Amino acid sequence: MTKGKKYLHNTFLLVAILQGFGIVAKAQKLDEFKKQYPGESRILLNQKYNLNIDLVQDSLVVQLQKTEEGLCLDNNAILHSGESVTYSGFTPIYALSAKTMLPVKSKFKALPVAQFDTSDYREPGIFDNDVKKITFKYPKLGEGAKTILDYTYQVLEPKFLTPFYFQDFVPVQASEVSVTFPSNVEVGYKFFNSDGLDIKFTQEQKKGKTTYRWKALNIPKLQFEDGAPEPAYFAAHMFVYIKSYTVNDKKVNVLSNTADLFNWYLSFVDRLNKDDAPQLKLMVDSITHNSKNELDKVKHILFWVQDHIKYIAFEAGREGFEPRNASLVYTRRFGDCKDMASIITRMLELAGVKGYITWIGTRHIPYSYEELPLPAADNHMIATYKSGDKTYFLDATTGPHPFGFPSHMIQGKEAMLKVSDTQFEIIKVPEVEAERNLQADTLFIKLDGKKIVGRGISYFRGYSRFEMYNLISQKDKTKQTTILKNYFQKGNNKFLIDNFTISNLDDRDKDLIISYTFNLADYAQVLGDEIFINLNMEKVNVDDPIKDTRKIPIENNFKRILLNHVVLEIPKGFKVSYLPEKSSYENSLFNFTIDYNALPEKISVTHKLTINYLMLQPQYFAQLNEMNEKLKEAYKESVNLSEN
């Protein structure tokens, strides 16, 4: 063999050895991931959020590049082949690529996505927006295949920078955020729910620009949990935002504090409701002329808007921020939250009452204005009225809830009031006390053999009233019967409602009252001369125990008290031979009492359950489990009757 041929032979041999080593190494790495993530079909090897900020003349130019590399751990990963990205008029996409990297021997073969389909993206409850969705499928996914997605946004409004989530609903090996900016731009950043991650920060200077970089490794996946709030409450994420920039030695604030945010918001309302609106004035006069005082005027105006302006959400471009004139909303008889805020404040003004345009975040988002002075801190607009030391939050979007109650979705949230063109105020919406959201159900029952016949009367107050109203309003008698049978079901599935009446359905200032008669077959147990009857006919709050592994809080729509009172007429010739003792559990966030009493010819039991939280944190799960177990035991108790 010649020297040249020998060299080539050794080279080919070396390549073959290296290729074989590569195959083994990749197989070993895949096996390691399978052991590390048992039961997972897919992981993310890395995801990156790269923000590049430039200042061209006196304007900010912002690009956002997102990259994601996934790895399929088994052939079930084909279930993850569908993918999508969204964009809007504020953040158009100008570069997008996606491909499968298919393992072939020692290398990967690139299989680019051939087809991208663009369609309108409609969020639930949104009638119109300018958001588009690009959908596609990764080809030939299987064990060992990789997916690579890379796309770039042009951020036309620099105030609309989106958060980066370090976590996903699959395990993530590495997450990285970087922002590159010139020396005359000042950036800010804020972390949320990231204490459990080891995030490494680095900073470098290059060619007159600074780059901040944050990187985290081995990030656990997010879990799906019943009753969980939005991921922003518990998932690790961060915001990078532009605070200011300097041009010709002049500093221009972008979003450095709440004052900057308010001043920007003013640009959306500075020309609002400057017309005379004569037709609207006539309507205001007609609905307020019998008002006893100013507060009465406010109530009549709010109720009129709740009843006559249909909520339809518009979020296309500036429509997501700019309310329409009240006169147009009045003519159309529909509008979104901003339009309802506009017409309420204008009607108040025409009635000689001071109202305030108000920006607010719903409970879908956890941020306060002070900690995050960005448009991400709110997603809603209402009107506000002040009377002495009391503030009324006027939200017409959720329908006819009682006057004086904020809509349940803004409880505990910060509100930004436009006091004037130069002043604003941030105040907190109170959480409505459990006592004001009472549902009280009283039953009067008697025995007919094993059958129970009786009548009941239920009172619904506050948010409990609003909840029941939404269930039964605008339903015919047949549908209402089905709904109430399911809602009031006692004892077992043999419960039947014979008749019912509904009072105060459309008078939202009064308790909604439902009176009904019912029968329940085969409920009592008769053994010789003894009768056993369980008076805990509604067993509420008996869900499965919360798992020890759960780390995500539980969200509740509103605080409430459930009060059930049952009065049993003792059959003639019988007496009480056993009456259960009182059972209770005390905790400031949740508690119950079940108390029995013997009365002349009657037995009564009163069951009171209080749910006193909107968001229950994991440190209280064990106590809630403890209460529920005690409640289940109490529900097993029966009253015993025996012949005299």
mmCIF file of N, CA and C in Angstrom, residues 218-279:
data_model
loop_
_atom_site.group_PDB
_atom_site.id
_atom_site.type_symbol
_atom_site.label_atom_id
_atom_site.label_comp_id
_atom_site.label_asym_id
_atom_site.label_seq_id
_atom_site.Cartn_x
_atom_site.Cartn_y
_atom_site.Cartn_z
ATOM 1 N N ASN A 218 -31.922 23.176 33.828
ATOM 2 C CA ASN A 218 -32.694 22.094 34.461
ATOM 3 C C ASN A 218 -33.954 22.619 35.166
ATOM 4 N N ILE A 219 -34.854 23.152 34.360
ATOM 5 C CA ILE A 219 -36.061 23.790 34.878
ATOM 6 C C ILE A 219 -37.212 22.789 34.863
ATOM 7 N N PRO A 220 -37.839 22.550 36.001
ATOM 8 C CA PRO A 220 -38.938 21.574 36.037
ATOM 9 C C PRO A 220 -40.138 22.061 35.235
ATOM 10 N N LYS A 221 -40.913 21.109 34.745
ATOM 11 C CA LYS A 221 -42.070 21.468 33.939
ATOM 12 C C LYS A 221 -43.209 21.957 34.824
ATOM 13 N N LEU A 222 -44.089 22.747 34.223
ATOM 14 C CA LEU A 222 -45.302 23.168 34.893
ATOM 15 C C LEU A 222 -46.324 22.039 34.855
ATOM 16 N N GLN A 223 -47.106 21.942 35.907
ATOM 17 C CA GLN A 223 -48.117 20.899 35.996
ATOM 18 C C GLN A 223 -49.505 21.491 35.745
ATOM 19 N N PHE A 224 -50.360 20.719 35.094
ATOM 20 C CA PHE A 224 -51.761 21.085 34.987
ATOM 21 C C PHE A 224 -52.449 20.725 36.301
ATOM 22 N N GLU A 225 -53.184 21.654 36.882
ATOM 23 C CA GLU A 225 -53.883 21.403 38.143
ATOM 24 C C GLU A 225 -55.278 22.021 38.092
ATOM 25 N N ASP A 226 -56.256 21.301 38.613
ATOM 26 C CA ASP A 226 -57.607 21.846 38.706
ATOM 27 C C ASP A 226 -57.622 23.043 39.648
ATOM 28 N N GLY A 227 -58.414 24.045 39.274
ATOM 29 C CA GLY A 227 -58.559 25.209 40.140
ATOM 30 C C GLY A 227 -57.355 26.121 40.183
ATOM 31 N N ALA A 228 -56.400 25.921 39.288
ATOM 32 C CA ALA A 228 -55.189 26.741 39.306
ATOM 33 C C ALA A 228 -55.461 28.107 38.689
ATOM 34 N N PRO A 229 -54.808 29.155 39.168
ATOM 35 C CA PRO A 229 -54.886 30.459 38.515
ATOM 36 C C PRO A 229 -54.059 30.462 37.239
ATOM 37 N N GLU A 230 -53.991 31.613 36.595
ATOM 38 C CA GLU A 230 -53.178 31.734 35.386
ATOM 39 C C GLU A 230 -51.699 31.483 35.713
ATOM 40 N N PRO A 231 -50.920 30.949 34.741
ATOM 41 C CA PRO A 231 -49.503 30.630 35.011
ATOM 42 C C PRO A 231 -48.680 31.794 35.534
ATOM 43 N N ALA A 232 -49.072 33.030 35.228
ATOM 44 C CA ALA A 232 -48.305 34.176 35.716
ATOM 45 C C ALA A 232 -48.225 34.221 37.234
ATOM 46 N N TYR A 233 -49.145 33.543 37.930
ATOM 47 C CA TYR A 233 -49.127 33.518 39.383
ATOM 48 C C TYR A 233 -48.082 32.579 39.958
ATOM 49 N N PHE A 234 -47.650 31.595 39.188
ATOM 50 C CA PHE A 234 -46.747 30.596 39.784
ATOM 51 C C PHE A 234 -45.576 30.204 38.893
ATOM 52 N N ALA A 235 -45.621 30.494 37.605
ATOM 53 C CA ALA A 235 -44.534 30.105 36.704
ATOM 54 C C ALA A 235 -43.421 31.152 36.738
ATOM 55 N N ALA A 236 -42.177 30.674 36.686
ATOM 56 C CA ALA A 236 -41.027 31.578 36.697
ATOM 57 C C ALA A 236 -40.947 32.345 35.383
ATOM 58 N N HIS A 237 -40.942 33.674 35.472
ATOM 59 C CA HIS A 237 -40.844 34.489 34.263
ATOM 60 C C HIS A 237 -40.259 35.851 34.604
ATOM 61 N N MET A 238 -39.940 36.604 33.570
ATOM 62 C CA MET A 238 -39.378 37.933 33.766
ATOM 63 C C MET A 238 -39.807 38.866 32.647
ATOM 64 N N PHE A 239 -39.795 40.160 32.959
ATOM 65 C CA PHE A 239 -40.041 41.211 31.983
ATOM 66 C C PHE A 239 -38.752 42.005 31.788
ATOM 67 N N VAL A 240 -38.425 42.288 30.551
ATOM 68 C CA VAL A 240 -37.400 43.271 30.216
ATOM 69 C C VAL A 240 -38.122 44.420 29.531
ATOM 70 N N TYR A 241 -37.826 45.647 29.944
ATOM 71 C CA TYR A 241 -38.547 46.790 29.383
ATOM 72 C C TYR A 241 -37.614 47.997 29.265
ATOM 73 N N ILE A 242 -38.038 48.951 28.476
ATOM 74 C CA ILE A 242 -37.242 50.152 28.232
ATOM 75 C C ILE A 242 -37.727 51.258 29.161
ATOM 76 N N LYS A 243 -36.823 51.772 29.984
ATOM 77 C CA LYS A 243 -37.195 52.815 30.932
ATOM 78 C C LYS A 243 -37.086 54.210 30.308
ATOM 79 N N SER A 244 -36.011 54.423 29.540
ATOM 80 C CA SER A 244 -35.817 55.745 28.940
ATOM 81 C C SER A 244 -34.721 55.669 27.885
ATOM 82 N N TYR A 245 -34.568 56.748 27.111
ATOM 83 C CA TYR A 245 -33.431 56.896 26.198
ATOM 84 C C TYR A 245 -33.088 58.374 26.110
ATOM 85 N N THR A 246 -31.892 58.650 25.641
ATOM 86 C CA THR A 246 -31.395 60.027 25.599
ATOM 87 C C THR A 246 -31.041 60.405 24.172
ATOM 88 N N VAL A 247 -31.546 61.550 23.712
ATOM 89 C CA VAL A 247 -31.260 62.080 22.382
ATOM 90 C C VAL A 247 -30.855 63.541 22.539
ATOM 91 N N ASN A 248 -29.663 63.899 22.027
ATOM 92 C CA ASN A 248 -29.168 65.280 22.115
ATOM 93 C C ASN A 248 -29.201 65.793 23.554
ATOM 94 N N ASP A 249 -28.715 64.933 24.448
ATOM 95 C CA ASP A 249 -28.629 65.250 25.876
ATOM 96 C C ASP A 249 -29.991 65.451 26.544
ATOM 97 N N LYS A 250 -31.059 65.033 25.863
ATOM 98 C CA LYS A 250 -32.397 65.156 26.437
ATOM 99 C C LYS A 250 -32.937 63.765 26.741
ATOM 100 N N LYS A 251 -33.316 63.561 27.993
ATOM 101 C CA LYS A 251 -33.833 62.267 28.408
ATOM 102 C C LYS A 251 -35.317 62.146 28.073
ATOM 103 N N VAL A 252 -35.670 61.031 27.440
ATOM 104 C CA VAL A 252 -37.063 60.762 27.087
ATOM 105 C C VAL A 252 -37.515 59.529 27.872
ATOM 106 N N ASN A 253 -38.472 59.711 28.747
ATOM 107 C CA ASN A 253 -38.988 58.576 29.516
ATOM 108 C C ASN A 253 -39.887 57.712 28.642
ATOM 109 N N VAL A 254 -39.741 56.411 28.775
ATOM 110 C CA VAL A 254 -40.621 55.466 28.084
ATOM 111 C C VAL A 254 -41.576 54.875 29.118
ATOM 112 N N LEU A 255 -41.092 53.954 29.916
ATOM 113 C CA LEU A 255 -41.887 53.400 31.016
ATOM 114 C C LEU A 255 -40.958 53.141 32.195
ATOM 115 N N SER A 256 -40.660 54.187 32.919
ATOM 116 C CA SER A 256 -39.778 54.033 34.068
ATOM 117 C C SER A 256 -40.542 53.986 35.379
ATOM 118 N N ASN A 257 -41.797 54.443 35.376
ATOM 119 C CA ASN A 257 -42.600 54.455 36.596
ATOM 120 C C ASN A 257 -44.076 54.577 36.231
ATOM 121 N N THR A 258 -44.929 54.619 37.251
ATOM 122 C CA THR A 258 -46.373 54.680 37.002
ATOM 123 C C THR A 258 -46.785 55.986 36.334
ATOM 124 N N ALA A 259 -46.063 57.071 36.585
ATOM 125 C CA ALA A 259 -46.389 58.345 35.944
ATOM 126 C C ALA A 259 -46.204 58.250 34.428
ATOM 127 N N ASP A 260 -45.154 57.552 33.998
ATOM 128 C CA ASP A 260 -44.938 57.361 32.555
ATOM 129 C C ASP A 260 -46.086 56.561 31.945
ATOM 130 N N LEU A 261 -46.518 55.529 32.657
ATOM 131 C CA LEU A 261 -47.616 54.707 32.147
ATOM 132 C C LEU A 261 -48.892 55.531 32.048
ATOM 133 N N PHE A 262 -49.185 56.315 33.074
ATOM 134 C CA PHE A 262 -50.380 57.154 33.048
ATOM 135 C C PHE A 262 -50.319 58.167 31.907
ATOM 136 N N ASN A 263 -49.187 58.812 31.741
ATOM 137 C CA ASN A 263 -49.063 59.812 30.668
ATOM 138 C C ASN A 263 -49.259 59.185 29.296
ATOM 139 N N TRP A 264 -48.805 57.954 29.131
ATOM 140 C CA TRP A 264 -49.041 57.275 27.857
ATOM 141 C C TRP A 264 -50.518 56.942 27.694
ATOM 142 N N TYR A 265 -51.136 56.455 28.764
ATOM 143 C CA TYR A 265 -52.562 56.132 28.706
ATOM 144 C C TYR A 265 -53.406 57.367 28.380
ATOM 145 N N LEU A 266 -52.959 58.538 28.823
ATOM 146 C CA LEU A 266 -53.701 59.763 28.521
ATOM 147 C C LEU A 266 -53.859 59.985 27.021
ATOM 148 N N SER A 267 -52.872 59.531 26.253
ATOM 149 C CA SER A 267 -52.939 59.740 24.801
ATOM 150 C C SER A 267 -54.096 58.987 24.165
ATOM 151 N N PHE A 268 -54.644 57.992 24.874
ATOM 152 C CA PHE A 268 -55.773 57.232 24.340
ATOM 153 C C PHE A 268 -57.122 57.835 24.733
ATOM 154 N N VAL A 269 -57.126 58.749 25.696
ATOM 155 C CA VAL A 269 -58.406 59.301 26.176
ATOM 156 C C VAL A 269 -58.449 60.827 26.139
ATOM 157 N N ASP A 270 -57.396 61.478 25.620
ATOM 158 C CA ASP A 270 -57.351 62.943 25.703
ATOM 159 C C ASP A 270 -58.407 63.632 24.844
ATOM 160 N N ARG A 271 -58.943 62.945 23.834
ATOM 161 C CA ARG A 271 -59.980 63.552 22.985
ATOM 162 C C ARG A 271 -61.344 62.896 23.198
ATOM 163 N N LEU A 272 -61.488 62.188 24.294
ATOM 164 C CA LEU A 272 -62.702 61.416 24.533
ATOM 165 C C LEU A 272 -63.854 62.299 25.008
ATOM 166 N N ASN A 273 -65.030 62.076 24.421
ATOM 167 C CA ASN A 273 -66.289 62.685 24.864
ATOM 168 C C ASN A 273 -66.243 64.214 24.907
ATOM 169 N N LYS A 274 -65.797 64.798 23.816
ATOM 170 C CA LYS A 274 -65.788 66.257 23.693
ATOM 171 C C LYS A 274 -67.042 66.786 22.992
ATOM 172 N N ASP A 275 -67.914 65.890 22.505
ATOM 173 C CA ASP A 275 -69.128 66.310 21.802
ATOM 174 C C ASP A 275 -70.233 66.634 22.806
ATOM 175 N N ASP A 276 -71.338 67.184 22.310
ATOM 176 C CA ASP A 276 -72.445 67.600 23.176
ATOM 177 C C ASP A 276 -73.337 66.437 23.591
ATOM 178 N N ALA A 277 -73.524 65.452 22.720
ATOM 179 C CA ALA A 277 -74.311 64.253 22.999
ATOM 180 C C ALA A 277 -75.726 64.574 23.496
ATOM 181 N N PRO A 278 -76.524 65.301 22.694
ATOM 182 C CA PRO A 278 -77.875 65.685 23.161
ATOM 183 C C PRO A 278 -78.796 64.496 23.417
ATOM 184 N N GLN A 279 -78.741 63.452 22.570
ATOM 185 C CA GLN A 279 -79.610 62.295 22.781
ATOM 186 C C GLN A 279 -79.264 61.569 24.077
#
